[in-house]
XYZ file of C-alpha atoms in Angstrom:
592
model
C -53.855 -59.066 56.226
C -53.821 -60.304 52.681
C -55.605 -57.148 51.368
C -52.546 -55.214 53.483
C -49.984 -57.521 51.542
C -51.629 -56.965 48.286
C -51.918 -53.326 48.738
C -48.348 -53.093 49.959
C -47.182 -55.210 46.737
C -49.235 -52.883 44.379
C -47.694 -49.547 46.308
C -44.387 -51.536 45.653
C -45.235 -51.883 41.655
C -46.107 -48.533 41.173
C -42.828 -47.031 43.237
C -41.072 -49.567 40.924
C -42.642 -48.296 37.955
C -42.144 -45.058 39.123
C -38.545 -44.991 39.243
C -38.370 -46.995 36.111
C -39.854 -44.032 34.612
C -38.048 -41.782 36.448
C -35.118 -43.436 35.308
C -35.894 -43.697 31.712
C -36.951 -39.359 31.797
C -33.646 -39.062 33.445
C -31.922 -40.695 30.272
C -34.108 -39.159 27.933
C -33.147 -35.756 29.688
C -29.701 -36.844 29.673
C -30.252 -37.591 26.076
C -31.504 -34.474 24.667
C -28.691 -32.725 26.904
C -25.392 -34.734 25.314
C -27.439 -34.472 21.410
C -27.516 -30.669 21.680
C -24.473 -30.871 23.435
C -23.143 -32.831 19.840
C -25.057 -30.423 17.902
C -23.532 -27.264 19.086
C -19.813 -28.855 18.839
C -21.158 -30.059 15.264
C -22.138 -26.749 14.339
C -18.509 -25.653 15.787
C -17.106 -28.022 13.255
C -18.683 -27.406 10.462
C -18.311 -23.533 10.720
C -14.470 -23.649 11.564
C -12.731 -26.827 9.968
C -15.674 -28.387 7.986
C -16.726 -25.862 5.725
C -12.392 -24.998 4.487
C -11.699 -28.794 4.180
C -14.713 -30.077 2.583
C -16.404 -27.078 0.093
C -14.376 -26.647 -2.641
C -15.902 -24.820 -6.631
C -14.392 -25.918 -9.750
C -15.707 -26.625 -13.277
C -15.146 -30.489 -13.291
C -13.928 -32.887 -11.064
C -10.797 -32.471 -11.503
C -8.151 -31.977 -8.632
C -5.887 -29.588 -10.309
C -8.207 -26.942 -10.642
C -10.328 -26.063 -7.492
C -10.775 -23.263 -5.157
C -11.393 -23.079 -1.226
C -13.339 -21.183 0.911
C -10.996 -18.790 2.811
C -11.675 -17.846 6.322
C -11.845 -14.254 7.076
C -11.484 -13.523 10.547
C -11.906 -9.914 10.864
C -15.308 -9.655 9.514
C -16.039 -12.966 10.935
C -16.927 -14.744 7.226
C -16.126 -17.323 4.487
C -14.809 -15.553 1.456
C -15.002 -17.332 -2.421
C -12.494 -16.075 -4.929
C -13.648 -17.481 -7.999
C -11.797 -17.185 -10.921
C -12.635 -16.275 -14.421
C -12.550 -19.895 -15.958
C -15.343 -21.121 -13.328
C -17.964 -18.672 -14.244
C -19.438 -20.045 -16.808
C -20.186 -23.449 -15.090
C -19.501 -23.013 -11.484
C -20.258 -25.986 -9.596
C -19.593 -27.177 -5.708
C -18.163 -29.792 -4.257
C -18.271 -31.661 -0.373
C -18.729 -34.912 1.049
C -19.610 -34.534 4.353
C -23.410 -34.075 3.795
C -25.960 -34.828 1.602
C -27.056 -31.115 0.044
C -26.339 -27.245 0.827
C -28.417 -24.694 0.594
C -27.838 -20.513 0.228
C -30.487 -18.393 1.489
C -33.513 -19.461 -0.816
C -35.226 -22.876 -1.386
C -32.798 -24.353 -3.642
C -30.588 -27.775 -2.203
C -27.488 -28.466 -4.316
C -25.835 -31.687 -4.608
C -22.516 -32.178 -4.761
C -21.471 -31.546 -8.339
C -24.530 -29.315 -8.947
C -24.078 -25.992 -10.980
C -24.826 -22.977 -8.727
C -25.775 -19.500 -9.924
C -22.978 -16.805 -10.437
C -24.313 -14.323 -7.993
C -23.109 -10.661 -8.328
C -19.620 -9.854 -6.958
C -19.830 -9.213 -3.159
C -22.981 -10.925 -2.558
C -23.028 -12.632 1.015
C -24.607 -15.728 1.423
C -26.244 -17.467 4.205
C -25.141 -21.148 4.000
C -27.757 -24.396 5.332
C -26.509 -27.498 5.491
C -28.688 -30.210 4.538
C -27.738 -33.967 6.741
C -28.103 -37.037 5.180
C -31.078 -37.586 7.419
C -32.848 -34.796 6.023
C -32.448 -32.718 9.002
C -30.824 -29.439 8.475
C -27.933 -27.700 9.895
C -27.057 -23.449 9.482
C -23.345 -23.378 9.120
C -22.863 -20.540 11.435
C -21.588 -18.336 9.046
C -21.771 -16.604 5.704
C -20.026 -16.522 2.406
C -19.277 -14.002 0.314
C -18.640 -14.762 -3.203
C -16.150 -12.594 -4.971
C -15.511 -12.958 -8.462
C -12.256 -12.375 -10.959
C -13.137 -10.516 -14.257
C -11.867 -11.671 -17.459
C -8.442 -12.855 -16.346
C -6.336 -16.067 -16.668
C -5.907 -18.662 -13.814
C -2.973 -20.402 -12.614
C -3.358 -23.435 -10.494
C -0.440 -24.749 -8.349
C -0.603 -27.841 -7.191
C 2.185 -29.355 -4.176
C 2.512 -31.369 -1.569
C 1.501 -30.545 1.761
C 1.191 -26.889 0.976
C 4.594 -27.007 0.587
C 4.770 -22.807 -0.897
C 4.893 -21.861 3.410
C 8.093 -23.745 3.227
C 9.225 -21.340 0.690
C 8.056 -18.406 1.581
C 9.883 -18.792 5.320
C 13.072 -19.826 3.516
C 14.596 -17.221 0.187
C 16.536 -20.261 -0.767
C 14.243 -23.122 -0.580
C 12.736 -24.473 -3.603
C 9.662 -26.873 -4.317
C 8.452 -28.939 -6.775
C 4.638 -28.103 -8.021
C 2.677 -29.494 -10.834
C 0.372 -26.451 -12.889
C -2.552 -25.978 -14.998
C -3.322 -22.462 -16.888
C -6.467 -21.796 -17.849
C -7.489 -19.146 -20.403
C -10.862 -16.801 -18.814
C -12.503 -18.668 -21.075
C -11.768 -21.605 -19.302
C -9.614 -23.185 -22.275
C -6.697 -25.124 -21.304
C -3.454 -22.780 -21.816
C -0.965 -25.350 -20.748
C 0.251 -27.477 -17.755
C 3.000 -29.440 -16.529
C 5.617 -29.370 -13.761
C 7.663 -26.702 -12.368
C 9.866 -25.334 -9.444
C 8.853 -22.760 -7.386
C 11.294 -20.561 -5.269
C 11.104 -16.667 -3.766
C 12.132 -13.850 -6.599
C 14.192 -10.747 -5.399
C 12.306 -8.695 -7.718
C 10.050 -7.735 -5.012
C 10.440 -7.340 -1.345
C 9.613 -10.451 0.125
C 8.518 -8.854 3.739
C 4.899 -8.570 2.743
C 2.383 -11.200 2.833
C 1.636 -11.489 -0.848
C 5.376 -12.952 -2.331
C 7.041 -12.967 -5.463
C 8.122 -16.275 -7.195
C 10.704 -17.520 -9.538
C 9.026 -20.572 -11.434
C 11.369 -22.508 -13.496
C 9.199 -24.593 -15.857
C 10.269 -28.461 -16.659
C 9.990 -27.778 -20.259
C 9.254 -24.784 -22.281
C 5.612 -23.985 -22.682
C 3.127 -21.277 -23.756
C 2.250 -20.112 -20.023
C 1.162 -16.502 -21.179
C 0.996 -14.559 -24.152
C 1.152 -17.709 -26.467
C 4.882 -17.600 -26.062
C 7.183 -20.835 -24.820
C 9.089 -19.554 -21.909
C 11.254 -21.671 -19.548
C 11.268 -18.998 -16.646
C 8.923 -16.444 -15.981
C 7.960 -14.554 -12.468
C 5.191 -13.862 -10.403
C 4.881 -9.980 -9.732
C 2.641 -8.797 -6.460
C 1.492 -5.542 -5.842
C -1.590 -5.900 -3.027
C -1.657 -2.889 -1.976
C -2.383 -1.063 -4.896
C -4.026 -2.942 -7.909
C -3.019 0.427 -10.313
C 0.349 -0.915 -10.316
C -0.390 -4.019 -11.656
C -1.981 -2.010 -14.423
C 0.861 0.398 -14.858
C 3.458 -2.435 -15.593
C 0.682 -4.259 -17.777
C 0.499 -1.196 -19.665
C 3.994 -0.409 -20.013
C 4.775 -4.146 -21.274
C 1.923 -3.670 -23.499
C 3.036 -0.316 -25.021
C 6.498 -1.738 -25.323
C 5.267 -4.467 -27.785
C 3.447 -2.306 -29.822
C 6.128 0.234 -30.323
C 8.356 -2.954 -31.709
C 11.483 -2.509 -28.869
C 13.129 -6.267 -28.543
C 13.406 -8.506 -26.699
C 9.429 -8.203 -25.199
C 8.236 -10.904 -23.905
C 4.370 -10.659 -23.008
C 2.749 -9.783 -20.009
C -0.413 -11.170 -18.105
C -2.480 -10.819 -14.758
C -3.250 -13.725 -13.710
C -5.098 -14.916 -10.567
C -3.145 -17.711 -8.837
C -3.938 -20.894 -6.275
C -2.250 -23.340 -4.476
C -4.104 -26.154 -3.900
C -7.317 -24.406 -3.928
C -6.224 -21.303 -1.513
C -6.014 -17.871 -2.858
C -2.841 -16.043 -3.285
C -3.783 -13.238 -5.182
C -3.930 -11.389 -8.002
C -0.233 -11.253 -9.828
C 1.338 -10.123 -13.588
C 3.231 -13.117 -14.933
C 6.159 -12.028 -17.061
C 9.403 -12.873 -18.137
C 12.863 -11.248 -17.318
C 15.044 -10.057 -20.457
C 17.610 -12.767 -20.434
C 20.282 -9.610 -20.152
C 18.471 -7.889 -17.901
C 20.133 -4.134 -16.952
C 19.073 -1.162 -16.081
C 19.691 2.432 -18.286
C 22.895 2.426 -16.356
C 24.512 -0.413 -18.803
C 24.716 2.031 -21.519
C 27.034 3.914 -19.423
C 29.006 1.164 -18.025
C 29.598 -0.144 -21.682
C 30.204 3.061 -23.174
C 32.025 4.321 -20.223
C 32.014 8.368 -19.902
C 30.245 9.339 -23.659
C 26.716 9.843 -22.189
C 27.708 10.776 -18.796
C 29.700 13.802 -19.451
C 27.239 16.917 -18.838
C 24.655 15.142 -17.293
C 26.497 14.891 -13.783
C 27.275 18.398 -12.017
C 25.737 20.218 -15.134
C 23.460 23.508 -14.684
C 22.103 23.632 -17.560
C 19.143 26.328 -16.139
C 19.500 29.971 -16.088
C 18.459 32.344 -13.427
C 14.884 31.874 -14.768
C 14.709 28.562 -14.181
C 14.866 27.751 -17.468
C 16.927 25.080 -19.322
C 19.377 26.533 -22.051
C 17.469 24.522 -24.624
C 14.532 27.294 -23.912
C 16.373 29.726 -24.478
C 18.786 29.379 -27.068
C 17.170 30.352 -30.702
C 19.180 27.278 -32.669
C 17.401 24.721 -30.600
C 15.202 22.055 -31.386
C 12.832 22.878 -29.141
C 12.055 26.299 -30.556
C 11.831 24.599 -33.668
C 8.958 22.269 -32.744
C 10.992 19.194 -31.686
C 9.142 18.560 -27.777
C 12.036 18.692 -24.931
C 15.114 18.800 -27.174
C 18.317 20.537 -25.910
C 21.117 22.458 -27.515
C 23.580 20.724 -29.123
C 26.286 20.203 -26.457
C 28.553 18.288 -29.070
C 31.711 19.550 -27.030
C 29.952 17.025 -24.384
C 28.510 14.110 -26.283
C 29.851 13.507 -30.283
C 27.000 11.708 -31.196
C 27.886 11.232 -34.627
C 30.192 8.822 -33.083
C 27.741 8.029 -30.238
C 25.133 6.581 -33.148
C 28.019 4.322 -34.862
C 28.061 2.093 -31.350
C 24.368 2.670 -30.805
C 21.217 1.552 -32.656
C 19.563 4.928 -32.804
C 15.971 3.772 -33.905
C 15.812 1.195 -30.911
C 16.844 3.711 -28.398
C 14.195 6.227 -29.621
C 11.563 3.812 -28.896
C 12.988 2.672 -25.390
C 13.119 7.309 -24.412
C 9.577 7.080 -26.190
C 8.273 4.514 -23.850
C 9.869 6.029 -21.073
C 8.700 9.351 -21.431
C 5.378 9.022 -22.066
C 4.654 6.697 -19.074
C 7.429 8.880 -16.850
C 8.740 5.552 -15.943
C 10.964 6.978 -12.239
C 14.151 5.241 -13.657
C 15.141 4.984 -17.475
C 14.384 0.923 -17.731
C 15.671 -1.031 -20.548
C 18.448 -3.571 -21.443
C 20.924 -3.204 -23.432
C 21.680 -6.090 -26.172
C 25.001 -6.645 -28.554
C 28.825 -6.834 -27.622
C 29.932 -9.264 -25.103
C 25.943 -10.581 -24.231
C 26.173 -11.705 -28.041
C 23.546 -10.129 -29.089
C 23.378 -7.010 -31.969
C 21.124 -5.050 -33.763
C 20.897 -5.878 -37.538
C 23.758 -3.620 -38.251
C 26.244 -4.758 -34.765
C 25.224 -2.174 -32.772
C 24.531 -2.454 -28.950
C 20.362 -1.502 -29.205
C 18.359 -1.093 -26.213
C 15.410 -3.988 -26.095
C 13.804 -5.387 -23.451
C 12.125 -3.315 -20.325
C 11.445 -4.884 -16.767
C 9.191 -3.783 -13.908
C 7.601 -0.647 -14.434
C 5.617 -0.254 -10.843
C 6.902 2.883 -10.470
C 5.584 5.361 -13.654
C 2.382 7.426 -14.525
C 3.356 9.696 -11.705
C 4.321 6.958 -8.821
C 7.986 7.402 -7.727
C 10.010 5.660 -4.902
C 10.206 9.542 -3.485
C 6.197 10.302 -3.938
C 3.655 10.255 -5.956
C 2.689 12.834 -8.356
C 0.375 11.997 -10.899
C -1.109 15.661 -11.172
C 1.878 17.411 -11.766
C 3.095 14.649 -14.359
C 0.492 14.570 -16.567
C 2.131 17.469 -18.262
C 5.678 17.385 -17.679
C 8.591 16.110 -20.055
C 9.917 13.911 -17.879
C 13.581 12.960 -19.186
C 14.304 16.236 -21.090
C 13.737 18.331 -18.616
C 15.620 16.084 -15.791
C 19.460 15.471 -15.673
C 19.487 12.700 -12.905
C 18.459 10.633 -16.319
C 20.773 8.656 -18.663
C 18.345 9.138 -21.229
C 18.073 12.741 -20.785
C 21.391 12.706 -22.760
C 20.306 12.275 -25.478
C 17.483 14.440 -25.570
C 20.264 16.780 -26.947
C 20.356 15.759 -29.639
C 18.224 17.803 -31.871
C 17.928 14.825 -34.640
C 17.472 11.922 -31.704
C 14.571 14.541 -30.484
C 13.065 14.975 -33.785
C 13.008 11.387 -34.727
C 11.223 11.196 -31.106
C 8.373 13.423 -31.938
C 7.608 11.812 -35.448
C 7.994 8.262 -34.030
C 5.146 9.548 -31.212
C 2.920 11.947 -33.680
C 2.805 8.947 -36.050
C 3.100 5.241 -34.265
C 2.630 6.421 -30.990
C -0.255 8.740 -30.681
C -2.571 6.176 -32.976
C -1.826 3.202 -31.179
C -2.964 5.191 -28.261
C -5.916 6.054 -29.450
C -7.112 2.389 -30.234
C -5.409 1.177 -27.039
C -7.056 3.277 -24.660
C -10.650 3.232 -26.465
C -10.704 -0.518 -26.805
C -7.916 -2.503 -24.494
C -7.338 0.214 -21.509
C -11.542 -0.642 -20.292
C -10.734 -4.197 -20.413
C -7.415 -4.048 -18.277
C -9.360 -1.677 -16.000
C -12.004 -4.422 -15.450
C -9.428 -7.002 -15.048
C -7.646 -5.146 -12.377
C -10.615 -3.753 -10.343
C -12.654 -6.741 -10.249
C -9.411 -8.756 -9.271
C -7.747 -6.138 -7.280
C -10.782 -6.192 -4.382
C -9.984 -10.086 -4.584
C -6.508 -9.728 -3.420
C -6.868 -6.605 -1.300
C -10.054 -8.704 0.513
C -7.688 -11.449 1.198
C -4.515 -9.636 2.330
C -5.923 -6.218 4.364
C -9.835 -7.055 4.481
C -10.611 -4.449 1.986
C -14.157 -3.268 1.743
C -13.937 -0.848 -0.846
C -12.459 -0.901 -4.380
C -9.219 0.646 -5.167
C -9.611 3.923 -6.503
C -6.368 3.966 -7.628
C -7.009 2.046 -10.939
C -9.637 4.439 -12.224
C -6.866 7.361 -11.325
C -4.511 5.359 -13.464
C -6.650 5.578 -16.518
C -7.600 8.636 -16.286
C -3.503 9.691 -16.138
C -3.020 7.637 -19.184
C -5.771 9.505 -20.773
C -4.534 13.184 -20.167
C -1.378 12.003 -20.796
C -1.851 11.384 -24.054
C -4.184 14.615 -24.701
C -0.887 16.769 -23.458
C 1.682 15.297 -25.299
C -0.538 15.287 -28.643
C -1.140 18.785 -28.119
C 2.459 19.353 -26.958
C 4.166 17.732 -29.608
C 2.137 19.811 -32.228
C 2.717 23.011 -31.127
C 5.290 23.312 -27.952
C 5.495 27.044 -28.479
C 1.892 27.022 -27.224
C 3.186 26.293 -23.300
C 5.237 27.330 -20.631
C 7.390 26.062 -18.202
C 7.252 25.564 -14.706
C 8.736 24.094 -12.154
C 7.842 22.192 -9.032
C 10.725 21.572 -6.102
C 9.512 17.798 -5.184
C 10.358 14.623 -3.177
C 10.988 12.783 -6.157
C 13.222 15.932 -7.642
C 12.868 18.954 -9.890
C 9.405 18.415 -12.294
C 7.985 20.076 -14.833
C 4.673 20.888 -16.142
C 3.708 22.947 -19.044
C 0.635 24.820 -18.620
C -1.050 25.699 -22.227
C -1.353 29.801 -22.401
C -4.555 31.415 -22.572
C -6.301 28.778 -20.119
C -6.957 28.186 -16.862
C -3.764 26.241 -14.775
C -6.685 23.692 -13.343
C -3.917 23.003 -10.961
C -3.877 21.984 -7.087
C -1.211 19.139 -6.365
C -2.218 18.880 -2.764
C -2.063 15.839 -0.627
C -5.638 15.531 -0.828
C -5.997 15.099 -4.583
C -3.280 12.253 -3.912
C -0.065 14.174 -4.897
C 3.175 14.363 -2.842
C 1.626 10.646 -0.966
C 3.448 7.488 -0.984
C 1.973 4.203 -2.266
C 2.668 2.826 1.154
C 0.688 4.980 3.385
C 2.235 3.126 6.707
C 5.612 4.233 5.752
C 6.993 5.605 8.778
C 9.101 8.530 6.915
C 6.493 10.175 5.761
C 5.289 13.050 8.351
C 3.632 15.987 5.958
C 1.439 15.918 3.787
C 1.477 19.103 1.013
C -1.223 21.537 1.601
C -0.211 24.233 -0.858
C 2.611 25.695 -3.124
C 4.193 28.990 -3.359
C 6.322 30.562 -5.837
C 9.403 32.894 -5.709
C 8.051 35.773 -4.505
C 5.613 33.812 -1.144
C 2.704 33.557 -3.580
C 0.615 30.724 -3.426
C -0.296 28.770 -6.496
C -3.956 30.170 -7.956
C -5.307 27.101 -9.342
C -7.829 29.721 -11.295
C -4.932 31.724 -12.520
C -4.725 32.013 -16.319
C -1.706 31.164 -17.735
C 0.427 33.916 -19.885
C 4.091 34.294 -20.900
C 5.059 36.475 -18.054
C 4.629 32.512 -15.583
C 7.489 30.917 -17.869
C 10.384 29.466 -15.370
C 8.183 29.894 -12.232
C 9.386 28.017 -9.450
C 6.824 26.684 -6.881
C 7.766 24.996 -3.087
C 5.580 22.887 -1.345
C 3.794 24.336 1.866
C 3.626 20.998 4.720
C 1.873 20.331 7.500
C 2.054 17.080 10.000
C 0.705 14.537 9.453
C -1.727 13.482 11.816
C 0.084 10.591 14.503
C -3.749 8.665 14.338
């Protein structure tokens, strides 16, 4: 019976020890399940919040300069716009775990310097936990990096810029730092920041007003007060085209220029694109204040006037006393029963109007854009005359118009001569204004071109491409570069190989004429050569910049003249094409 007993107590220890262990493999199970339970909401964490909260690049320490990873949803990635100023010592920053490593054997700290990959490399991200154990954040990052322009950092409270942006007359306090591409200090200090009406305000990247605390050099080495924030997303060529145009205007001495940057800017360490920073004429006006101040001098014969013959032809081509036959480019006759401009030049400062038609002309700017100085603004030439000075916002030129674009066709055309709709195209008729126009272009113009395309255009084009796929990444998931900057140049570049030739020997072209959205154009094909001419849709002519524009329903597959016949883009051109007429052939556009 004691044997039974014993052998019942031992039974009893083992079932005991038995459930004890059954128990404890129960937890242990239970265990494992609730840690990779942790993990997997972990790894949730770090790939969605974690990683946009904690990572941050900068060159120091500081918290005034620093970039975030943005999240891009669409291709299911971290995106990391560095700017130029970081490049040269690019170094992370987190706290939530010990080390991070991308795609190679390499840990970095947090502080550590980490290699400036090439632009659009995608990098798997490890996370290293301070018990050594290591952690894939779920995601990768692309880098993308800014070429070679300057940084603006805006610091305010509780991302305070949404405010803004919801609300045109809201206005919020930021504190700044600009940094040169080098990474030199440009300035900082405090400002205001409120929504500009120089740009529609409906699309995601916005323009801003920022009203400076005190004077300082923000761009260009110039103090300004005020200056704005331009956007243009969609198409990084017309941040170049206003760059340009600001550039140009400097160098052909017309007042009242201010300079001109792009700039990549941040607030708080999120991207908001690539911009041009400039500063508004303080009498700002379009072409139209001439008129206005001057009241019916330079608008008689331009409104209601047919100037063309049955040919198509402007009188100026025909008449044997005109300017134009004598050399001068785009000159018209005389028309002084119109305009006296003997008395026109004793209220205007004729030298600082030439450059302003200049300026215009060769970048085909859609609407004459100046300001006018003198009289009641209190401002004068040296001599009291009202003079035209300072330009603003010139997105649409080089062949972009709020109508269509037609960079082909524009290349070669005289743009305000040959157009009435124009203010300046008034004074085109005047064969001295004309012939002051063509020496001021065969000998300032034409030679600062030749420097500024050779040396400066490249590294604008850089600037623009590199941070043109920056913006366009972060506000329509581009995946390809924008074409449209390397078309820019290349209009610039022709443009300038025309009107060289043009000016030198007009007598060498002929006219023709192209019925267009954007109005009657010109372009003057050189005799003896080939036209070389197709201004189709799908060479990018007759297009708008906004593609999603619902009013736009054809597309231009051809041209045909006066008589049905289609344009012969082979055709060699001879006398008997002057005044030819050409109409666009449509189709539909495609609904999909």
């Amino acid at each position: 019976m004691g044997r039974n007993v014993h052998k019942s107590n031992l039974t009893l220890l083992l079932l005991g020890a038995a459930a004890i262990l059954l128990c404890i493999g129960t937890a242990v199970i239970g265990l494992r399940k609730v840690r990779n339970n942790q993990i997997a909401d972990y790894k949730a964490y770090i790939s969605e919040d974690f990683l946009q909260s904690d990572i941050s690049f900068a060159s120091d320490s500081s918290d005034t300069a620093r970039v975030k990873l943005y999240r891009n949803e669409q291709y299911d990635q971290w995106e990391a716009y560095i700017p130029s100023d970081m490049q040269d010592d690019l170094r992370i920053y987190f706290t939530k775990f010990a080390g991070i490593r991308f795609g190679d054997d390499t840990v970095y700290h947090s502080g550590d310097a980490i290699p400036v990959w090439d632009s659009n490399t995608m990098m798997p991200a490890t996370a290293i936990n301070w018990d050594g154990s290591e952690q894939p954040l779920g995601a990768y990052i692309l880098f993308l990096y800014a070429g070679g322009t300057n940084t603006l950092y805006l610091n305010t409270q509780d991302d305070a810029l949404a405010a803004v942006n919801e609300d045109p007359s809201a206005s919020v306090r930021a504190t700044y730092v600009m940094k040169g591409a080098d990474a030199g200090l440009i300035s900082s200090g405090t400002l205001a920041i409120r929504l500009s009406n120089e740009r529609s305000q409906a699309y995601p990247q916005k323009p801003y007003q920022l009203t400076l605390s005190s004077a300082a050099p923000l761009n260009g080495g110039k103090q300004q007060a005020t200056c704005y924030l331009l956007p243009d997303y969609i198409e990084a060529a017309g941040q170049l085209r206003n760059k340009v145009a600001f550039d140009l205007a400097d160098r052909l001495r017309i007042g009242g220029i201010d300079p001109a940057d792009l700039v990549n800017v941040y607030e708080n360490g999120d991207y908001l694109g690539l911009y041009l920073l400039a500063s508004k004429p303080e009498d700002a006006g379009e072409a139209a204040e001439v008129e206005k101040v001057l009241g019916d001098d330079l608008s008689a014969g331009v409104d209601g006037d047919d100037s063309r013959d049955t040919d198509g032809q402007t009188v100026a081509e025909n008449s044997s006393d005109t300017a134009a036959n004598d050399g001068v480019a785009g000159a018209g006759s005389d028309h002084r029963s119109e305009i006296d401009f003997d008395a026109l030049w004793q209220k205007l400062d004729k030298d600082s109007f030439e450059r302003v038609y200049l300026l215009n002309e060769f970048l085909a700017a859609d609407q004459s854009k100046f300001t006018v100085t003198g009289g009641g603004n209190g401002k004068t030439s040296a001599d009291d005359k009202l003079a035209a000075g300072g330009l603003w916002d010139y997105i649409l030129s080089c062949g972009f118009t709020s109508q269509g674009d037609y960079p082909a066709i524009t290349r070669q055309t005289l743009w305000l001569a040959d157009r009435e709709s124009e203010l300046l195209a008034a004074m085109s008729r005047d064969p001295s204004f004309m012939e002051d126009v063509r020496n001021l272009y065969l000998q300032e113009l034409s030679p600062m071109l030749d420097e500024y395309l050779t040396n400066e255009l490249p590294v604008l084009t850089y600037q623009t491409v590199s941070s043109g796929i920056l913006s366009q990444y972060h506000y329509v998931s581009a995946s390809q570069p924008d074409t449209s900057v390397w078309n820019m140049k290349r209009w610039l570049v022709d443009r300038k190989k025309f009107l060289d030739d043009y000016m030198a020997n007009p007598s060498a072209y002929v006219r023709l004429n192209f019925q267009t959205s954007a109005g009657d154009l010109s372009y003057y094909a050189k005799k003896g050569e080939t036209l070389n001419l197709n201004p189709v849709a799908d060479e990018g002519e007759g297009t708008r910049i906004y593609m999603d524009d619902p009013a736009v329903t054809e597309k231009i597959t051809g041209w045909v003249d006066e008589n049905g016949d289609s344009l012969n883009p082979n055709e060699v051109v001879t006398d008997k094409m002057q005044g030819r007429t050409y109409s666009p052939v449509t189709e539909a556009i495609d609904a999909e």
